[in-house]
Coordinates of C-alpha atoms in Angstrom, one line a residue:
X210 CA 120.7 105.5 103.6
X211 CA 120.1 101.7 103.7
X212 CA 121.3 99.7 106.9
X213 CA 124.4 97.9 107.2
X214 CA 124.9 94.3 105.7
X215 CA 123.5 91.3 107.6
X216 CA 125.7 89.4 109.7
X217 CA 126.3 92.5 112.0
X218 CA 129.0 94.3 110.5
X219 CA 130.7 95.7 107.7
X220 CA 132.5 93.3 105.1
X221 CA 136.4 93.5 104.5
X222 CA 136.9 93.7 101.0
X223 CA 133.9 95.9 100.2
X224 CA 135.2 98.8 102.0
X225 CA 137.2 100.2 99.4
X226 CA 134.3 99.8 96.8
X227 CA 131.8 101.5 99.2
X228 CA 133.9 103.9 101.3
X229 CA 132.9 106.8 99.2
X230 CA 129.7 106.1 100.6
X231 CA 130.6 105.7 104.1
X232 CA 131.7 102.4 104.0
X233 CA 128.6 100.9 103.2
X234 CA 125.6 102.8 104.1
X235 CA 124.4 103.1 107.6
X236 CA 127.8 102.8 109.6
X237 CA 127.9 104.8 112.8
X238 CA 129.2 108.3 112.3
X239 CA 132.5 109.1 114.4
X240 CA 131.5 111.3 117.4
X241 CA 134.5 113.7 116.8
X242 CA 132.4 116.4 115.5
X243 CA 131.7 119.3 118.0
X244 CA 128.1 119.6 116.7
X245 CA 126.3 116.9 118.7
X246 CA 123.5 115.1 116.4
X247 CA 122.3 111.6 116.4
X248 CA 120.0 109.6 114.0
X249 CA 118.3 106.3 114.4
X250 CA 118.4 103.5 111.9
X251 CA 116.8 100.2 111.1
X252 CA 119.1 97.1 110.1
X253 CA 117.0 94.7 107.9
X254 CA 117.8 92.6 104.7
X255 CA 116.5 94.1 101.6
X256 CA 115.2 90.7 100.3
X257 CA 114.2 87.3 101.8
X258 CA 113.4 84.3 99.7
X259 CA 111.5 81.3 100.6
X260 CA 111.0 77.9 99.3
X261 CA 107.2 77.1 98.3
X262 CA 105.6 74.2 100.1
X263 CA 108.6 73.7 102.6
X264 CA 108.1 71.8 105.7
X265 CA 110.9 73.3 107.3
X266 CA 110.9 75.6 110.5
X267 CA 111.1 78.6 108.3
X268 CA 113.8 81.0 107.7
X269 CA 115.0 83.6 110.0
X270 CA 114.7 87.1 109.7
X271 CA 116.8 89.3 111.8
X272 CA 116.1 93.0 112.3
X273 CA 117.8 95.6 114.5
X274 CA 118.1 99.2 115.7
X275 CA 121.3 101.2 115.9
X276 CA 122.1 104.8 116.2
X277 CA 125.0 106.9 115.1
X278 CA 126.8 108.9 118.1
X279 CA 128.2 107.0 121.1
X280 CA 128.0 110.2 123.1
X281 CA 124.3 109.6 123.8
X282 CA 122.7 106.7 125.5
X283 CA 119.6 105.6 123.4
X284 CA 117.0 103.3 125.1
X285 CA 113.6 102.2 124.8
X286 CA 113.6 101.4 121.1
X287 CA 110.3 100.5 119.7
X288 CA 110.4 98.7 116.1
X289 CA 106.9 98.7 114.3
X290 CA 106.7 95.9 111.7
X291 CA 103.9 95.7 109.3
X292 CA 103.4 92.4 107.3
X293 CA 100.1 93.4 105.7
X294 CA 102.0 93.4 102.2
X295 CA 103.0 89.6 102.4
X296 CA 99.5 88.3 102.9
X297 CA 99.1 85.1 101.1
X298 CA 103.0 85.3 100.4
X299 CA 104.4 84.1 103.7
X300 CA 103.5 83.7 107.5
X301 CA 105.4 85.2 110.3
X302 CA 106.2 83.9 113.7
X303 CA 106.8 86.5 116.4
X304 CA 109.7 86.5 119.0
X305 CA 108.8 87.2 122.7
X306 CA 110.0 90.9 122.4
X307 CA 107.3 91.7 119.8
X308 CA 103.6 92.4 120.5
X309 CA 101.5 91.7 117.4
X310 CA 98.0 93.0 116.6
X311 CA 96.7 91.7 113.4
X312 CA 99.3 92.4 110.7
X313 CA 101.4 94.6 112.7
X314 CA 103.6 94.2 115.9
X315 CA 105.6 96.6 117.9
X316 CA 108.9 95.1 119.2
X317 CA 110.8 96.3 122.0
X318 CA 114.6 97.0 122.2
X319 CA 115.4 98.3 125.5
X320 CA 119.0 99.4 124.8
X321 CA 119.8 100.8 121.3
X322 CA 123.5 100.4 120.5
X323 CA 125.8 101.9 117.9
X324 CA 127.3 99.9 115.2
X325 CA 130.6 97.9 115.8
X326 CA 132.3 94.7 115.9
X327 CA 129.7 93.6 118.9
X328 CA 126.6 94.7 117.2
X329 CA 123.9 92.1 116.8
X330 CA 120.4 92.3 115.7
X331 CA 117.5 92.5 118.5
X332 CA 114.5 91.3 116.8
X333 CA 114.3 87.7 115.4
X334 CA 111.3 86.8 113.1
X335 CA 110.8 83.5 111.4
X336 CA 109.2 83.6 108.0
X337 CA 108.1 80.6 105.8
X338 CA 106.1 80.4 102.5
X339 CA 102.4 80.4 102.9
X340 CA 100.3 77.7 102.2
X341 CA 99.3 77.8 98.5
X342 CA 102.0 80.4 97.6
X343 CA 103.2 80.0 94.3
X344 CA 106.8 80.4 92.8
X345 CA 107.2 83.8 91.9
X346 CA 104.8 85.4 94.6
X347 CA 106.3 88.4 96.4
X348 CA 105.1 91.2 99.1
X349 CA 107.0 93.7 101.4
X350 CA 107.4 94.0 105.1
X351 CA 107.7 97.4 106.0
X352 CA 109.2 98.9 109.3
X353 CA 109.0 101.9 111.4
X354 CA 111.0 102.9 114.7
X355 CA 111.4 105.4 117.5
X356 CA 113.7 105.7 120.6
X357 CA 114.5 107.7 123.6
X358 CA 117.7 109.5 123.5
X359 CA 119.9 111.9 121.3
X360 CA 120.1 115.4 121.3
X361 CA 116.3 116.3 121.4
X362 CA 115.3 113.4 123.7
X363 CA 113.6 111.4 121.0
X364 CA 115.0 109.7 117.8
X365 CA 112.9 108.4 114.8
X366 CA 114.1 106.4 111.9
X367 CA 113.6 107.9 108.4
X368 CA 110.2 107.5 107.3
X369 CA 109.5 105.1 104.3
X370 CA 113.1 104.1 104.3
X371 CA 113.4 100.5 105.3
X372 CA 111.5 97.3 104.0
X373 CA 112.0 93.8 103.1
X374 CA 110.8 92.2 99.9
X375 CA 109.8 88.6 100.7
X376 CA 109.5 86.5 97.5
X377 CA 108.8 82.8 97.0
X378 CA 111.4 80.9 94.7
X379 CA 113.4 77.8 93.8
X380 CA 117.0 77.2 94.1
X381 CA 120.2 76.8 95.9
X382 CA 120.6 78.1 99.2
X383 CA 123.9 78.1 100.7
X384 CA 124.3 78.7 104.3
X385 CA 127.5 79.2 106.6
X386 CA 127.7 78.3 110.2
X387 CA 128.7 81.1 112.5
X388 CA 132.2 80.9 113.9
X389 CA 132.8 81.8 117.5
X390 CA 135.5 84.4 118.2
X391 CA 138.8 83.5 119.6
X392 CA 140.6 85.8 122.2
X393 CA 143.8 85.9 124.2
X394 CA 145.9 84.5 121.6
X395 CA 149.8 85.2 121.2
X396 CA 151.1 86.9 118.1
X397 CA 152.5 84.1 116.0
X398 CA 149.5 81.8 117.0
X399 CA 148.1 79.3 114.2
X400 CA 144.5 78.4 114.3
X401 CA 142.1 76.1 112.2
X402 CA 139.0 77.9 111.1
X403 CA 136.1 75.9 110.8
X404 CA 134.5 76.1 107.7
X405 CA 131.1 74.3 106.5
X406 CA 128.6 74.9 103.6
X407 CA 125.0 73.5 103.9
X408 CA 122.7 73.8 100.7
X409 CA 119.3 74.4 102.3
X410 CA 117.7 75.2 99.1
X411 CA 115.3 73.0 96.9
X412 CA 117.9 72.8 94.1
X413 CA 121.5 71.5 93.8
X414 CA 124.6 73.9 93.6
X415 CA 126.8 73.4 90.6
X416 CA 129.9 74.1 92.7
X417 CA 130.3 77.2 94.7
X418 CA 132.6 80.2 95.0
X419 CA 134.3 81.0 98.4
X420 CA 136.0 84.4 99.3
X421 CA 138.3 84.7 102.2
X422 CA 139.2 88.2 103.2
X423 CA 141.9 88.4 106.1
X424 CA 142.8 91.7 107.9
X425 CA 146.3 93.1 108.0
X426 CA 147.4 91.1 111.2
X427 CA 146.3 87.8 109.9
X428 CA 148.2 85.5 107.3
X429 CA 146.3 82.8 105.3
X430 CA 148.5 79.8 105.6
X431 CA 146.6 77.0 103.8
X432 CA 146.8 77.3 100.1
X433 CA 144.5 75.6 97.6
X434 CA 144.8 75.3 93.8
X435 CA 141.3 76.3 93.2
X436 CA 142.0 79.7 94.5
X437 CA 143.5 83.1 93.4
X438 CA 145.3 85.3 95.8
X439 CA 145.9 88.9 95.9
X440 CA 146.5 92.0 98.3
X441 CA 144.1 94.8 98.8
X442 CA 144.4 98.3 100.3
X443 CA 144.9 101.3 97.9
X444 CA 144.2 103.8 100.4
X445 CA 142.5 101.7 102.8
X446 CA 143.6 99.3 105.6
X447 CA 145.7 96.6 104.0
X448 CA 144.3 93.1 103.7
X449 CA 144.8 89.8 101.7
X450 CA 142.2 88.0 99.8
X451 CA 141.7 84.4 98.4
X452 CA 138.9 83.8 95.9
X453 CA 138.0 80.2 95.3
X454 CA 136.0 78.2 92.7
X455 CA 135.1 74.7 93.6
X456 CA 133.4 72.3 91.3
X457 CA 131.6 70.0 93.7
X458 CA 127.9 69.6 93.3
X459 CA 126.1 70.2 96.5
X460 CA 122.6 68.5 96.5
X461 CA 119.9 70.1 98.7
X462 CA 120.8 69.0 102.2
X463 CA 124.3 68.3 101.4
X464 CA 127.1 69.9 102.8
X465 CA 130.6 71.1 101.6
X466 CA 134.0 71.2 103.2
X467 CA 137.2 72.4 102.0
X468 CA 139.7 69.8 100.6
X469 CA 142.2 70.4 103.7
X470 CA 141.6 72.4 107.0
X471 CA 142.0 76.2 106.7
X472 CA 144.9 77.6 108.8
X473 CA 145.6 81.3 109.5
X474 CA 148.6 82.8 111.7
X475 CA 148.6 85.7 113.6
X476 CA 151.3 88.1 112.5
X477 CA 153.5 90.0 115.3
X478 CA 151.4 93.1 114.8
X479 CA 148.3 91.4 115.2
X480 CA 145.6 92.8 117.5
X481 CA 141.8 92.6 116.7
X482 CA 142.0 90.4 113.5
X483 CA 139.2 88.8 111.4
X484 CA 138.8 86.6 108.4
X485 CA 135.7 87.4 106.4
X486 CA 134.1 84.4 104.5
X487 CA 131.4 84.5 101.9
X488 CA 129.9 81.8 99.5
X489 CA 127.8 81.9 96.6
X490 CA 126.3 79.2 94.2
X491 CA 128.4 78.2 91.0
X492 CA 127.4 78.5 87.6
X493 CA 125.8 82.0 88.1
X494 CA 123.1 80.6 89.9
X495 CA 121.2 82.9 92.4
X496 CA 121.1 82.2 95.9
X497 CA 117.6 81.6 97.6
X498 CA 118.7 83.8 100.8
X499 CA 122.1 85.2 100.7
X500 CA 121.8 86.8 104.5
X501 CA 123.6 83.4 105.7
X502 CA 126.1 83.5 102.9
X503 CA 128.7 85.7 105.0
X504 CA 130.4 85.1 108.4
X505 CA 133.4 86.2 110.6
X506 CA 136.1 84.5 112.0
X507 CA 137.3 86.8 114.8
X508 CA 140.6 86.5 116.5
X509 CA 142.0 88.6 119.4
X510 CA 145.9 88.9 120.1
X511 CA 147.3 89.9 123.2
X512 CA 149.4 92.9 122.2
X513 CA 149.8 96.6 122.5
X514 CA 150.3 99.9 120.4
X515 CA 151.8 103.0 121.9
X516 CA 149.9 105.7 120.5
X517 CA 151.6 109.1 120.8
X518 CA 151.0 112.8 120.0
X519 CA 153.7 114.7 118.2
X520 CA 154.7 118.2 119.3
X521 CA 156.9 120.7 117.8
X522 CA 159.0 123.7 118.6
X523 CA 159.1 126.6 116.0
X524 CA 160.4 130.1 116.1
X525 CA 159.6 133.3 114.1
X526 CA 159.3 137.2 114.6
X527 CA 156.2 139.2 114.7
X528 CA 154.4 139.3 111.2
X529 CA 156.2 136.2 109.9
X530 CA 154.3 132.9 109.2
X531 CA 155.8 129.7 110.2
X532 CA 155.0 126.1 109.8
X533 CA 154.3 123.7 112.7
X534 CA 154.1 120.2 112.0
X535 CA 152.3 118.6 115.0
X536 CA 151.0 115.1 114.3
X537 CA 150.2 111.3 115.5
X538 CA 152.3 108.2 115.6
X539 CA 151.7 104.6 116.5
X540 CA 155.0 103.2 117.9
X541 CA 153.5 99.5 117.8
X542 CA 154.2 96.9 118.0
X543 CA 150.6 96.1 117.0
X544 CA 148.5 97.9 114.4
X545 CA 145.0 99.0 115.2
X546 CA 142.0 98.9 112.8
X547 CA 138.2 99.9 113.7
X548 CA 137.1 97.6 110.9
X549 CA 133.6 97.0 112.2
X550 CA 132.7 100.6 112.9
X551 CA 134.9 102.7 110.6
X552 CA 135.6 105.3 113.2
X553 CA 138.8 107.0 113.5
X554 CA 141.3 105.4 115.5
X555 CA 141.9 108.8 117.1
X556 CA 141.9 112.4 116.8
X557 CA 144.6 114.9 117.2
X558 CA 143.3 118.0 119.2
X559 CA 145.2 121.0 119.0
X560 CA 145.0 124.5 120.9
X561 CA 146.7 127.1 118.9
X562 CA 149.5 129.0 121.2
X563 CA 148.7 132.5 122.5
X564 CA 149.9 135.4 120.0
X565 CA 149.5 133.2 116.7
X566 CA 146.8 132.9 114.2
X567 CA 146.2 129.8 112.2
X568 CA 146.4 131.0 108.4
X569 CA 146.1 127.2 107.1
X570 CA 145.1 124.0 108.5
X571 CA 145.3 120.5 107.1
X572 CA 142.2 119.3 105.1
X573 CA 141.3 116.8 107.8
X574 CA 141.3 119.2 110.7
X575 CA 138.0 121.1 111.7
X576 CA 138.0 124.3 113.3
X577 CA 136.5 124.6 116.7
X578 CA 136.1 127.1 119.4
X579 CA 138.2 126.9 122.5
X580 CA 135.5 124.9 124.2
X581 CA 135.1 122.6 121.5
X582 CA 132.1 123.9 119.7
X583 CA 131.6 124.9 115.8
X584 CA 133.8 127.6 114.5
X585 CA 132.5 129.2 111.2
X586 CA 135.8 129.6 109.4
X587 CA 138.7 127.4 108.4
X588 CA 141.4 129.6 109.5
X589 CA 141.7 131.7 112.9
X590 CA 140.2 129.2 114.9
X591 CA 141.6 128.8 118.5
X592 CA 141.4 125.2 118.4
X593 CA 141.3 122.3 115.6
X594 CA 140.3 118.7 115.6
X595 CA 142.0 116.4 113.3
X596 CA 140.6 112.9 112.8
X597 CA 142.8 110.0 111.8
X598 CA 141.8 107.1 109.4
X599 CA 140.3 104.0 110.7
X600 CA 143.3 102.4 110.9
X601 CA 147.1 103.1 112.0
X602 CA 149.7 100.4 111.0
X603 CA 152.4 99.5 113.6
X604 CA 154.7 102.5 112.3
X605 CA 152.1 104.8 111.0
X606 CA 153.2 108.4 111.3
X607 CA 150.9 111.3 110.4
X608 CA 152.1 114.8 110.0
X609 CA 149.8 117.6 110.4
X610 CA 151.4 121.0 108.9
X611 CA 149.7 124.2 110.4
X612 CA 150.8 127.5 109.2
X613 CA 150.8 130.1 112.1
X614 CA 150.9 133.8 111.7
X615 CA 153.0 135.3 114.6
X616 CA 150.8 138.4 115.9
X617 CA 152.6 139.0 119.1
X618 CA 155.7 138.0 120.4
X619 CA 154.9 135.6 123.5
X620 CA 157.9 133.6 124.7
X621 CA 157.5 130.1 125.6
X622 CA 153.9 130.2 123.9
X623 CA 152.3 126.8 124.5
X624 CA 149.6 124.8 122.3
X625 CA 148.4 121.5 123.5
X626 CA 148.6 118.7 121.1
X627 CA 146.2 116.0 122.4
X628 CA 145.1 112.4 121.2
X629 CA 141.2 112.0 121.9
X630 CA 138.4 109.9 121.1
X631 CA 136.0 112.8 120.7
X632 CA 136.2 114.2 124.3
X633 CA 138.1 117.0 125.8
X634 CA 140.7 114.9 127.8
X635 CA 143.3 112.8 126.6
X636 CA 142.2 109.5 125.3
X637 CA 142.9 106.1 127.1
X638 CA 143.1 103.4 124.6
X639 CA 143.0 99.9 126.1
X640 CA 145.8 98.7 124.0
X641 CA 148.0 101.6 124.8
X642 CA 150.8 101.0 127.4
X643 CA 152.0 104.5 127.7
X644 CA 149.0 107.1 128.0
X645 CA 151.4 109.7 129.1
X646 CA 152.6 110.3 125.6
X647 CA 149.0 110.9 124.2
X648 CA 149.8 114.7 125.0
X649 CA 152.4 116.7 123.6
X650 CA 153.2 120.4 123.3
X651 CA 153.7 123.0 120.4
X652 CA 156.0 125.7 121.7
X653 CA 156.3 128.9 119.9
X654 CA 159.5 130.9 120.4
X655 CA 160.8 128.8 123.1
X656 CA 163.3 130.4 125.7
X657 CA 166.8 129.2 124.9
X658 CA 168.0 126.9 127.7
X659 CA 171.5 127.7 129.1

């Protein structure tokens, strides 16, 4: 499994292509499963290209550690970096949190996070082409890591799985500046997105292609004749995308700006929105270092989303099988999407009523013991945990039909239907104004009211 892409988070627009392999490899695994596992990973770019004979201060090489399960606190991360493979190709400047010895160094990461919107790399090297390094020269930097935490007390990244190929070459190197996030905006607010591309390479860029991918609660207002526009989704969170081809030549050291300012608006259902921006050189040229060809403009809206558990009442006689459709609903007004982590927005935790046996459960529901542990069979479990997708639109309703065989007649037999984020208590969501409706009941053979 390779680490997530550089620039700290999963890109919008690549999710549909990568989701079959866990959104892009290396995303944090949701902590909804009863079996508690964890894994340490290294985030590092697979390639780093350098300009020969450059007098610049060098290129940044950002590396980080992360782990899967946020139920565990992981500390004392130790990243080992071996640069013996780039001798004569590149030189490295070490940051303060690395202790080098010869061609290796151990870099400390006091607290190891899980992947999410707030994730950032913790180790920042600087690499530059070595004196005399010729175009085409290349070598590898390799990594290993251990940390304290996880179910067994120690986590270790998979051996021989993480490296960066450093090569010396010539060509354009387009670079996007970072964009500071903006918070506390009202739905309907309009913002101008700063956009500037600099060519840090050794050759001109014959134009460029820019791609803008907007999350569901963000509307791209500015339209350019150089762009084509489409909507994306098809089983994934809806989004819109503009792909733009500009023919302006960008000489080394020069910058490119858009023909007019890029303006976006927050929709009435906006909450945590983002505009993913990427660029690449025109005419099929290869960028020397694409690690800075991507950035995110993040926008936080002041909004709420009322998540609610859905219960049911069903009746039946002994020996009969009945269908109980419990579920989840987002009453809005905001949509919610875990676009950075890919974690489910919630899970529906269902405790089976006394006197009944589950004979069929929805595919997204995992059987559990009453205490929440692993249950070996799909049917007959006393409890089920049903993960929702990583997004819920402002009017999403998800029905979870369980088939129950009535073994004993128990008047008013009650099963709890509860929204969680992986624990055994009702979830408290920061955006939810009515947490009381995060719990509901499935009542089997309710006593008629007078």
